[in-house]
Short mmCIF file of C-alpha atoms in Angstrom, two decimals:
data_model
loop_
_atom_site.label_atom_id
_atom_site.label_comp_id
_atom_site.label_asym_id
_atom_site.label_seq_id
_atom_site.Cartn_x
_atom_site.Cartn_y
_atom_site.Cartn_z
CA UNK A 5 105.75 75.01 100.75
CA UNK A 6 107.90 76.96 98.31
CA UNK A 7 109.60 80.20 99.40
CA UNK A 8 111.51 82.86 97.46
CA UNK A 9 114.50 84.32 99.30
CA UNK A 10 115.90 87.60 97.93
CA UNK A 11 119.23 88.20 99.69
CA UNK A 12 122.60 89.37 98.35
CA UNK A 13 124.73 88.53 101.41
CA UNK A 14 126.29 85.08 100.90
CA UNK A 15 126.58 84.33 104.62
CA UNK A 16 122.96 85.33 105.36
CA UNK A 17 121.78 83.32 102.34
CA UNK A 18 123.55 80.24 103.61
CA UNK A 19 122.05 80.69 107.07
CA UNK A 20 118.53 81.13 105.68
CA UNK A 21 118.86 78.06 103.48
CA UNK A 22 120.07 75.95 106.37
CA UNK A 23 117.28 77.07 108.70
CA UNK A 24 114.46 76.86 106.16
CA UNK A 25 115.42 73.69 104.31
CA UNK A 26 116.01 71.83 107.56
CA UNK A 27 112.39 72.60 108.38
CA UNK A 28 111.02 71.20 105.14
CA UNK A 29 110.70 74.35 102.99
CA UNK A 30 111.65 74.43 99.32
CA UNK A 31 113.77 77.49 98.53
CA UNK A 32 114.57 79.57 95.44
CA UNK A 33 117.42 82.05 95.93
CA UNK A 34 118.06 85.30 94.04
CA UNK A 35 120.46 88.10 94.90
CA UNK A 36 118.94 91.25 93.35
CA UNK A 37 115.65 93.09 92.94
CA UNK A 38 114.97 92.82 89.18
CA UNK A 39 115.59 89.08 89.22
CA UNK A 40 113.43 88.78 92.34
CA UNK A 41 110.57 90.51 90.52
CA UNK A 42 110.85 88.11 87.57
CA UNK A 43 110.91 85.04 89.83
CA UNK A 44 107.98 86.29 91.94
CA UNK A 45 105.78 86.99 88.91
CA UNK A 46 106.76 83.80 87.10
CA UNK A 47 106.44 81.22 89.89
CA UNK A 48 103.70 80.48 92.40
CA UNK A 49 105.53 80.98 95.71
CA UNK A 50 103.82 80.69 99.09
CA UNK A 51 105.90 83.48 100.68
CA UNK A 52 108.76 85.88 99.92
CA UNK A 53 111.62 86.68 102.33
CA UNK A 54 113.15 89.97 101.19
CA UNK A 55 116.29 91.68 102.47
CA UNK A 56 115.63 95.39 102.95
CA UNK A 57 118.98 96.27 101.31
CA UNK A 58 119.32 94.60 97.92
CA UNK A 59 121.11 95.66 94.72
CA UNK A 60 119.30 96.52 91.51
CA UNK A 61 116.58 98.47 93.26
CA UNK A 62 115.64 98.60 96.91
CA UNK A 63 113.04 96.56 98.74
CA UNK A 64 110.57 99.49 98.84
CA UNK A 65 110.50 99.72 95.05
CA UNK A 66 110.26 95.94 94.68
CA UNK A 67 107.31 95.73 97.10
CA UNK A 68 105.52 98.53 95.27
CA UNK A 69 106.03 96.90 91.89
CA UNK A 70 104.79 93.53 93.11
CA UNK A 71 101.69 95.01 94.75
CA UNK A 72 101.00 97.17 91.67
CA UNK A 73 100.77 93.90 89.74
CA UNK A 74 98.24 92.63 92.33
CA UNK A 75 100.73 90.17 93.80
CA UNK A 76 98.90 88.80 96.83
CA UNK A 77 101.34 86.45 98.55
CA UNK A 78 102.94 87.41 101.92
CA UNK A 79 106.17 89.43 101.82
CA UNK A 80 108.43 89.51 104.93
CA UNK A 81 111.24 92.07 105.17
CA UNK A 82 114.55 91.14 106.76
CA UNK A 83 116.02 94.37 108.09
CA UNK A 84 118.83 95.54 110.32
CA UNK A 85 117.18 98.97 110.44
CA UNK A 86 114.06 98.54 112.58
CA UNK A 87 113.55 102.25 113.25
CA UNK A 88 109.97 103.50 113.06
CA UNK A 89 110.66 105.33 109.77
CA UNK A 90 112.12 102.24 108.10
CA UNK A 91 109.36 99.93 109.32
CA UNK A 92 106.57 102.33 108.25
CA UNK A 93 108.14 102.78 104.80
CA UNK A 94 108.37 99.02 104.27
CA UNK A 95 104.85 98.24 105.44
CA UNK A 96 103.36 101.13 103.45
CA UNK A 97 105.15 99.86 100.34
CA UNK A 98 103.35 96.51 100.62
CA UNK A 99 105.35 94.28 102.97
CA UNK A 100 103.21 92.29 105.40
CA UNK A 101 105.69 92.10 108.28
CA UNK A 102 109.35 92.54 109.15
CA UNK A 103 111.99 90.53 111.01
CA UNK A 104 114.80 92.41 112.73
CA UNK A 105 118.36 91.28 112.09
CA UNK A 106 120.05 89.60 113.82
CA UNK A 107 117.14 87.26 114.44
CA UNK A 108 116.62 84.06 116.36
CA UNK A 109 115.85 81.11 114.02
CA UNK A 110 112.81 80.32 116.19
CA UNK A 111 111.39 83.81 115.57
CA UNK A 112 112.02 83.57 111.82
CA UNK A 113 110.32 80.18 111.59
CA UNK A 114 107.39 81.29 113.75
CA UNK A 115 106.73 84.31 111.52
CA UNK A 116 107.04 82.21 108.37
CA UNK A 117 104.51 79.71 109.79
CA UNK A 118 102.19 82.58 110.80
CA UNK A 119 102.13 84.17 107.34
CA UNK A 120 101.88 80.84 105.55
CA UNK A 121 98.77 80.08 107.62
CA UNK A 122 97.28 83.48 106.89
CA UNK A 123 98.17 83.32 103.21
CA UNK A 124 96.52 79.92 102.84
CA UNK A 125 93.43 81.04 104.75
CA UNK A 126 93.02 84.25 102.74
CA UNK A 127 93.50 82.40 99.46
CA UNK A 128 90.81 79.88 100.43
CA UNK A 129 88.37 82.64 101.41
CA UNK A 130 89.11 84.62 98.25
CA UNK A 131 88.57 81.52 96.11
CA UNK A 132 85.14 80.93 97.60
CA UNK A 133 84.07 84.57 97.46
CA UNK A 134 85.56 85.70 94.17
CA UNK A 135 82.80 84.46 91.84
CA UNK A 136 79.98 86.07 93.82
CA UNK A 137 81.69 89.16 95.28
CA UNK A 138 79.64 92.33 94.86
CA UNK A 139 81.30 94.67 92.34
CA UNK A 140 81.19 98.38 93.14
CA UNK A 141 82.00 101.72 91.51
CA UNK A 142 81.13 104.65 93.75
CA UNK A 143 77.43 104.18 94.61
CA UNK A 144 77.00 101.67 91.76
CA UNK A 145 76.78 98.01 92.87
CA UNK A 146 76.48 94.86 90.77
CA UNK A 147 75.67 91.61 92.55
CA UNK A 148 76.53 88.72 90.18
CA UNK A 149 74.81 86.11 92.35
CA UNK A 150 71.52 88.00 92.64
CA UNK A 151 71.76 89.38 89.10
CA UNK A 152 70.89 92.83 90.42
CA UNK A 153 72.36 96.27 89.70
CA UNK A 154 71.73 99.21 92.03
CA UNK A 155 72.74 102.84 92.35
CA UNK A 156 72.35 103.62 96.02
CA UNK A 157 68.93 102.15 96.88
CA UNK A 158 67.64 102.41 93.31
CA UNK A 159 67.44 99.13 91.33
CA UNK A 160 68.55 99.56 87.67
CA UNK A 161 66.57 97.43 85.18
CA UNK A 162 69.27 96.17 82.79
CA UNK A 163 68.84 93.55 80.13
CA UNK A 164 70.99 90.40 80.31
CA UNK A 165 73.36 91.79 77.68
CA UNK A 166 73.65 95.15 79.43
CA UNK A 167 74.26 93.38 82.76
CA UNK A 168 77.05 91.25 81.26
CA UNK A 169 78.59 94.28 79.57
CA UNK A 170 78.68 96.28 82.80
CA UNK A 171 80.06 93.28 84.73
CA UNK A 172 82.86 92.94 82.16
CA UNK A 173 84.04 96.49 82.86
CA UNK A 174 83.65 96.25 86.64
CA UNK A 175 85.73 93.07 86.76
CA UNK A 176 88.51 94.62 84.62
CA UNK A 177 88.78 98.22 85.87
CA UNK A 178 92.11 99.09 84.20
CA UNK A 179 91.64 97.38 80.85
CA UNK A 180 90.62 98.98 77.56
CA UNK A 181 88.24 96.77 75.55
CA UNK A 182 87.96 97.25 71.80
CA UNK A 183 84.60 96.51 70.19
CA UNK A 184 85.96 93.24 68.80
CA UNK A 185 87.24 92.23 72.24
CA UNK A 186 83.80 92.87 73.73
CA UNK A 187 82.21 90.77 71.00
CA UNK A 188 84.65 87.93 71.69
CA UNK A 189 83.91 88.05 75.43
CA UNK A 190 80.12 88.30 75.38
CA UNK A 191 78.92 86.62 72.18
CA UNK A 192 79.60 83.43 70.26
CA UNK A 193 80.61 83.58 66.60
CA UNK A 194 77.19 82.35 65.54
CA UNK A 195 75.16 85.11 67.16
CA UNK A 196 77.61 88.04 67.35
CA UNK A 197 76.01 91.39 66.45
CA UNK A 198 77.67 94.18 64.51
CA UNK A 199 80.22 96.55 66.04
CA UNK A 200 77.55 99.23 65.93
CA UNK A 201 75.43 97.22 68.35
CA UNK A 202 78.19 97.57 70.98
CA UNK A 203 77.92 101.35 70.76
CA UNK A 204 74.15 101.11 71.24
CA UNK A 205 74.42 98.78 74.25
CA UNK A 206 76.98 101.03 75.99
CA UNK A 207 74.82 104.08 75.29
CA UNK A 208 71.82 102.31 76.84
CA UNK A 209 73.79 101.27 79.93
CA UNK A 210 74.95 104.84 80.45
CA UNK A 211 71.44 106.20 80.02
CA UNK A 212 69.88 103.75 82.51
CA UNK A 213 72.58 104.33 85.13
CA UNK A 214 72.16 108.09 84.82
CA UNK A 215 68.38 107.77 85.12
CA UNK A 216 68.93 105.68 88.26
CA UNK A 217 70.90 108.44 89.96
CA UNK A 218 74.54 107.84 88.96
CA UNK A 219 75.96 111.35 88.58
CA UNK A 220 79.05 110.40 86.53
CA UNK A 221 79.53 108.12 83.53
CA UNK A 222 81.19 104.91 84.68
CA UNK A 223 82.26 103.80 81.19
CA UNK A 224 84.80 105.95 79.36
CA UNK A 225 85.30 106.09 75.60
CA UNK A 226 89.00 105.94 74.66
CA UNK A 227 88.95 107.29 71.12
CA UNK A 228 90.53 105.02 68.58
CA UNK A 229 90.93 102.18 71.09
CA UNK A 230 87.64 101.23 72.74
CA UNK A 231 86.09 101.54 76.19
CA UNK A 232 87.16 101.17 79.79
CA UNK A 233 85.88 101.77 83.30
CA UNK A 234 86.68 105.22 84.63
CA UNK A 235 88.44 105.55 88.02
CA UNK A 236 85.84 105.50 90.78
CA UNK A 237 84.71 108.94 91.99
CA UNK A 238 86.49 110.30 95.06
CA UNK A 239 84.39 109.89 98.24
CA UNK A 240 83.54 113.05 100.11
CA UNK A 241 85.87 112.14 102.97
CA UNK A 242 88.89 111.49 100.72
CA UNK A 243 92.20 111.37 102.61
CA UNK A 244 93.44 114.04 100.18
CA UNK A 245 90.85 116.48 101.56
CA UNK A 246 92.53 118.94 103.96
CA UNK A 247 89.43 119.38 106.21
CA UNK A 248 89.37 115.67 107.00
CA UNK A 249 93.02 115.67 108.12
CA UNK A 250 92.36 118.71 110.30
CA UNK A 251 89.36 116.93 111.80
CA UNK A 252 91.48 113.87 112.60
CA UNK A 253 94.15 115.99 114.28
CA UNK A 254 91.48 117.81 116.27
CA UNK A 255 89.99 114.50 117.42
CA UNK A 256 93.34 113.29 118.77
CA UNK A 257 93.85 116.60 120.59
CA UNK A 258 90.37 116.40 122.13
CA UNK A 259 91.05 112.91 123.46
CA UNK A 260 94.38 114.06 124.90
CA UNK A 261 92.74 116.95 126.75
CA UNK A 262 89.99 114.68 128.04
CA UNK A 263 92.47 112.22 129.54
CA UNK A 264 95.09 114.71 130.74
CA UNK A 265 93.70 114.38 134.26
CA UNK A 266 93.91 110.57 134.02
CA UNK A 267 97.60 110.76 133.17
CA UNK A 268 98.17 112.97 136.22
CA UNK A 269 96.28 110.50 138.44
CA UNK A 270 98.43 107.63 137.17
CA UNK A 271 101.61 109.61 137.87
CA UNK A 272 100.24 110.37 141.37
CA UNK A 273 100.00 106.61 142.00
CA UNK A 274 103.67 106.28 141.11
CA UNK A 275 104.48 109.16 143.46
CA UNK A 276 102.64 107.30 146.26
CA UNK A 277 104.66 104.17 145.50
CA UNK A 278 107.87 106.22 145.62
CA UNK A 279 107.00 107.57 149.07
CA UNK A 280 105.99 104.11 150.31
CA UNK A 281 109.21 102.56 149.02
CA UNK A 282 111.29 105.23 150.74
CA UNK A 283 109.45 104.44 154.01
CA UNK A 284 109.91 100.70 153.50
CA UNK A 285 106.18 99.96 153.55
CA UNK A 286 105.07 99.40 149.94
CA UNK A 287 101.91 97.28 150.16
CA UNK A 288 101.23 94.57 147.58
CA UNK A 289 98.04 96.22 146.32
CA UNK A 290 99.81 99.59 145.82
CA UNK A 291 102.65 97.83 144.01
CA UNK A 292 100.17 96.17 141.65
CA UNK A 293 98.34 99.47 141.05
CA UNK A 294 101.65 101.22 140.34
CA UNK A 295 102.61 98.53 137.81
CA UNK A 296 99.29 98.99 136.00
CA UNK A 297 99.68 102.78 136.00
CA UNK A 298 103.21 102.58 134.59
CA UNK A 299 102.09 100.10 131.93
CA UNK A 300 99.24 102.34 130.75
CA UNK A 301 101.40 105.45 130.73
CA UNK A 302 104.08 103.66 128.71
CA UNK A 303 101.50 102.66 126.13
CA UNK A 304 99.63 105.93 125.79
CA UNK A 305 101.88 108.92 126.50
CA UNK A 306 103.80 108.82 123.20
CA UNK A 307 100.54 108.65 121.25
CA UNK A 308 99.33 111.85 122.90
CA UNK A 309 102.49 113.90 122.52
CA UNK A 310 104.82 112.80 125.34
CA UNK A 311 107.38 110.40 123.78
CA UNK A 312 109.96 110.94 126.52
CA UNK A 313 107.31 110.31 129.18
CA UNK A 314 106.46 107.02 127.49
CA UNK A 315 110.10 105.87 127.66
CA UNK A 316 110.36 106.81 131.34
CA UNK A 317 107.11 105.00 132.16
CA UNK A 318 108.41 101.88 130.39
CA UNK A 319 111.58 101.97 132.51
CA UNK A 320 109.48 102.38 135.65
CA UNK A 321 107.31 99.43 134.67
CA UNK A 322 110.35 97.20 134.16
CA UNK A 323 111.77 98.30 137.51
CA UNK A 324 108.50 97.48 139.30
CA UNK A 325 108.57 94.00 137.77
CA UNK A 326 111.91 93.17 139.41
CA UNK A 327 112.27 91.60 142.84
CA UNK A 328 115.10 93.81 144.13
CA UNK A 329 113.13 96.95 144.90
CA UNK A 330 114.49 97.14 148.43
CA UNK A 331 118.09 97.90 147.46
CA UNK A 332 119.23 101.49 147.86
CA UNK A 333 120.41 101.75 144.26
CA UNK A 334 117.02 100.59 142.95
CA UNK A 335 115.17 102.96 145.28
CA UNK A 336 117.25 105.88 144.03
CA UNK A 337 116.70 104.90 140.38
CA UNK A 338 112.95 104.52 140.89
CA UNK A 339 112.71 107.89 142.63
CA UNK A 340 114.67 109.62 139.86
CA UNK A 341 112.53 108.05 137.13
CA UNK A 342 109.26 109.11 138.76
CA UNK A 343 110.56 112.66 139.24
CA UNK A 344 111.69 112.80 135.60
CA UNK A 345 108.28 111.52 134.46
CA UNK A 346 106.51 114.24 136.44
CA UNK A 347 108.74 116.85 134.81
CA UNK A 348 108.20 115.38 131.33
CA UNK A 349 104.44 115.83 131.66
CA UNK A 350 104.93 119.42 132.75
CA UNK A 351 106.74 120.50 129.58
CA UNK A 352 105.06 121.38 126.29
CA UNK A 353 103.78 118.33 124.47
CA UNK A 354 105.07 117.24 121.10
CA UNK A 355 102.21 117.62 118.65
CA UNK A 356 101.35 114.19 117.23
CA UNK A 357 102.20 114.05 113.53
CA UNK A 358 100.21 111.02 112.47
CA UNK A 359 98.38 112.87 109.70
CA UNK A 360 101.38 114.93 108.57
CA UNK A 361 104.17 112.34 108.86
CA UNK A 362 106.08 112.69 105.56
CA UNK A 363 106.59 108.94 105.47
CA UNK A 364 102.84 108.48 105.24
CA UNK A 365 102.25 111.08 102.56
CA UNK A 366 102.23 109.87 98.96
CA UNK A 367 105.25 110.98 96.98
CA UNK A 368 104.56 112.77 93.70
CA UNK A 369 107.36 113.32 91.18
CA UNK A 370 106.69 116.48 89.12
CA UNK A 371 108.59 116.60 85.81
CA UNK A 372 108.10 120.11 84.43
CA UNK A 373 110.34 123.08 83.59
CA UNK A 374 107.66 125.66 84.48
CA UNK A 375 109.31 127.11 87.60
CA UNK A 376 106.43 129.38 88.62
CA UNK A 377 103.93 126.53 88.46
CA UNK A 378 106.09 123.98 90.29
CA UNK A 379 106.83 126.45 93.08
CA UNK A 380 103.11 127.01 93.63
CA UNK A 381 102.48 123.28 93.65
CA UNK A 382 105.27 122.71 96.16
CA UNK A 383 103.94 125.43 98.48
CA UNK A 384 100.48 123.86 98.58
CA UNK A 385 101.48 120.18 98.53
CA UNK A 386 101.46 119.56 102.29
CA UNK A 387 97.98 121.05 102.61
CA UNK A 388 96.76 118.51 100.05
CA UNK A 389 98.51 115.57 101.70
CA UNK A 390 101.36 115.05 99.20
CA UNK A 391 105.15 115.15 99.16
CA UNK A 392 106.37 116.78 95.96
CA UNK A 393 109.75 116.19 94.36
CA UNK A 394 110.42 118.41 91.35
CA UNK A 395 112.81 117.88 88.43
CA UNK A 396 112.98 120.23 85.46
CA UNK A 397 114.69 118.10 82.79
CA UNK A 398 114.06 114.70 81.27
CA UNK A 399 117.62 113.62 82.05
CA UNK A 400 117.14 114.43 85.73
CA UNK A 401 113.81 112.59 85.66
CA UNK A 402 115.46 109.42 84.28
CA UNK A 403 118.13 109.55 86.98
CA UNK A 404 115.53 110.05 89.69
CA UNK A 405 113.29 107.23 88.47
CA UNK A 406 116.29 104.88 88.39
CA UNK A 407 116.57 105.20 92.19
CA UNK A 408 113.04 104.16 93.14
CA UNK A 409 109.48 104.62 92.01
CA UNK A 410 107.35 107.45 93.46
CA UNK A 411 103.65 106.96 94.13
CA UNK A 412 102.68 109.09 91.12
CA UNK A 413 104.27 111.06 88.29
CA UNK A 414 102.97 114.42 87.03
CA UNK A 415 104.57 114.86 83.61
CA UNK A 416 104.67 117.68 81.07
CA UNK A 417 105.18 116.60 77.46
CA UNK A 418 106.95 119.74 76.21
CA UNK A 419 110.67 120.27 76.84
CA UNK A 420 113.46 122.01 74.89
CA UNK A 421 114.36 120.20 71.67
CA UNK A 422 117.70 119.00 73.02
CA UNK A 423 115.81 117.31 75.84
CA UNK A 424 113.59 115.22 73.64
CA UNK A 425 109.91 114.60 74.14
CA UNK A 426 107.93 113.74 77.25
CA UNK A 427 106.37 110.82 75.40
CA UNK A 428 109.77 109.11 75.17
CA UNK A 429 110.07 109.25 78.95
CA UNK A 430 106.50 108.02 79.27
CA UNK A 431 107.41 105.01 77.13
CA UNK A 432 110.37 104.24 79.43
CA UNK A 433 108.15 104.51 82.51
CA UNK A 434 105.61 102.12 81.00
CA UNK A 435 108.36 99.57 80.32
CA UNK A 436 110.39 99.90 83.52
CA UNK A 437 107.67 100.61 86.10
CA UNK A 438 104.41 99.02 84.94
CA UNK A 439 101.54 100.13 87.11
CA UNK A 440 103.15 103.44 88.16
CA UNK A 441 100.35 106.05 87.90
CA UNK A 442 101.14 108.92 85.53
CA UNK A 443 99.18 112.14 84.98
CA UNK A 444 100.08 114.15 81.88
CA UNK A 445 99.73 117.92 82.42
CA UNK A 446 100.61 119.79 79.26
CA UNK A 447 99.71 122.52 76.81
CA UNK A 448 99.85 120.01 73.94
CA UNK A 449 96.16 119.19 73.96
CA UNK A 450 95.68 117.37 70.67
CA UNK A 451 94.21 114.03 69.68
CA UNK A 452 97.56 112.51 68.63
CA UNK A 453 99.19 113.18 72.01
CA UNK A 454 96.09 112.08 73.90
CA UNK A 455 96.00 108.76 72.02
CA UNK A 456 99.72 108.19 72.49
CA UNK A 457 99.48 108.93 76.23
CA UNK A 458 96.43 106.70 76.60
CA UNK A 459 98.16 103.79 74.87
CA UNK A 460 101.06 104.17 77.34
CA UNK A 461 98.72 103.83 80.31
CA UNK A 462 98.33 107.45 81.42
CA UNK A 463 95.63 107.72 84.09
CA UNK A 464 94.62 111.34 83.37
CA UNK A 465 95.37 113.91 80.65
CA UNK A 466 95.19 117.49 81.98
CA UNK A 467 95.42 120.55 79.78
CA UNK A 468 97.30 123.68 80.73
CA UNK A 469 96.43 126.10 82.15
CA UNK A 470 94.69 124.71 85.26
CA UNK A 471 94.48 125.86 88.86
CA UNK A 472 96.57 124.16 91.54
CA UNK A 473 93.33 123.04 93.17
CA UNK A 474 92.27 121.26 89.98
CA UNK A 475 95.67 119.58 89.74
CA UNK A 476 95.68 118.34 93.34
CA UNK A 477 92.11 117.08 93.13
CA UNK A 478 93.04 114.99 90.08
CA UNK A 479 96.13 113.71 91.93
CA UNK A 480 93.87 112.82 94.85
CA UNK A 481 91.47 110.90 92.62
CA UNK A 482 94.27 108.89 91.01
CA UNK A 483 95.99 108.13 94.32
CA UNK A 484 92.82 107.17 96.15
CA UNK A 485 92.54 103.39 96.29
CA UNK A 486 89.26 101.73 95.35
CA UNK A 487 86.91 101.36 98.33
CA UNK A 488 87.26 98.03 100.05
CA UNK A 489 84.58 96.08 101.82
CA UNK A 490 83.52 97.43 105.20
CA UNK A 491 85.66 96.00 108.00
CA UNK A 492 84.97 95.56 111.70
CA UNK A 493 87.90 95.90 114.08
CA UNK A 494 87.94 94.48 117.62
CA UNK A 495 90.16 96.50 119.98
CA UNK A 496 91.02 94.89 123.34
CA UNK A 497 92.67 97.26 125.82
CA UNK A 498 91.97 98.16 129.45
CA UNK A 499 93.30 101.71 128.99
CA UNK A 500 90.37 104.10 128.26
CA UNK A 501 92.70 106.69 126.71
CA UNK A 502 94.09 104.22 124.18
CA UNK A 503 90.61 102.92 123.37
CA UNK A 504 89.41 106.45 122.68
#
């Protein structure tokens, strides 16, 4: 097994090498982010161990760049900062797991073994499924094994050539195919048709899909370059849709209200245990019930708006697991903890911020000197599920992008002459951060600029003026990930509140 270790601390590197090599792993060592990216993309590693604080660019940016290039191997973060915010940021950026520093070698090796097993298993499953996986685009489905194309429940009667043409685009969603490239892929030299035949085949595919109920064209014409698959349409319950977030928040609040009485009953059990302990007659069954109550409260209170109550319940649980409950000091501590827990549930709850946690909102960098527009966008950004960062000059944009990559860039092309041109910045983004989504929003709506932007990988080209709603809906469509296969999740928990 070959591992890549990205660590700039000489002592930690030496420790990692000693632990890993003594257990039979082959190691490559690098000490900065850019070099780590080159090694990861150029060599077939089984796993990456990545220090959360590395020079060049940070681990968050490196994870994002690797995942944007569809890097599928496990990435484990080594971090001395295991706060919730740091862990969430790392996992959201693409890391699979984290290991807190300082760590026990046994824990490090166990996690490496775990992710090597999972990586091997997933690779084997992907290898067996890849050739016959159903390809989808919105309600459009193409089953390569069955040779069938459907839109919803409607079967689309495509010819063999049309089927192969559509499959080519579905398998390469971000690639632009020129007519000659399509000919090379789908025909031999002996029987290749004319370029004009490609236009006819694409026109026929579009017509049949539309007749079958597909409401949007799946194949986009990129003038002067060829054709490509459009981004999939946004589902009606897109995470960028404010009503859905409000519905999720409401659901959590409804569950909390439903189980408020259960929390009080569990605290009442702890009160009974407190009284019994003070009287010196705590029965074994009451002790066991109190332990269960404390355990459930510790697990659920923070989720439903009582973080302090959760900490107190955890302390009570640990105390009930000890054998020295009869000492006066322990009795006093237990009594004080139960009283504090009762008081914590009596105060106003802290509204859960799962849906509105800034760490979970995609970060959009707006590069535009239109102050009125950017202020309106910033005011409405939270409602649309985004974090906006605004810079008004190209120089400021370059400095900002040198720190780390946002989730998306909204870029105007027109700046004062001394600033240069937005296309020059777009070129730099394409070279330094491949895969970073960019939306151009500009008043320069001409064919030359559109072609230049398209060649540099721009996802969408918006013309000014446009409403803020139009802008955020386009941002939502670009940020929305392609739908994945349906997944079933098994949840095992004896706490009804947590299950709900």
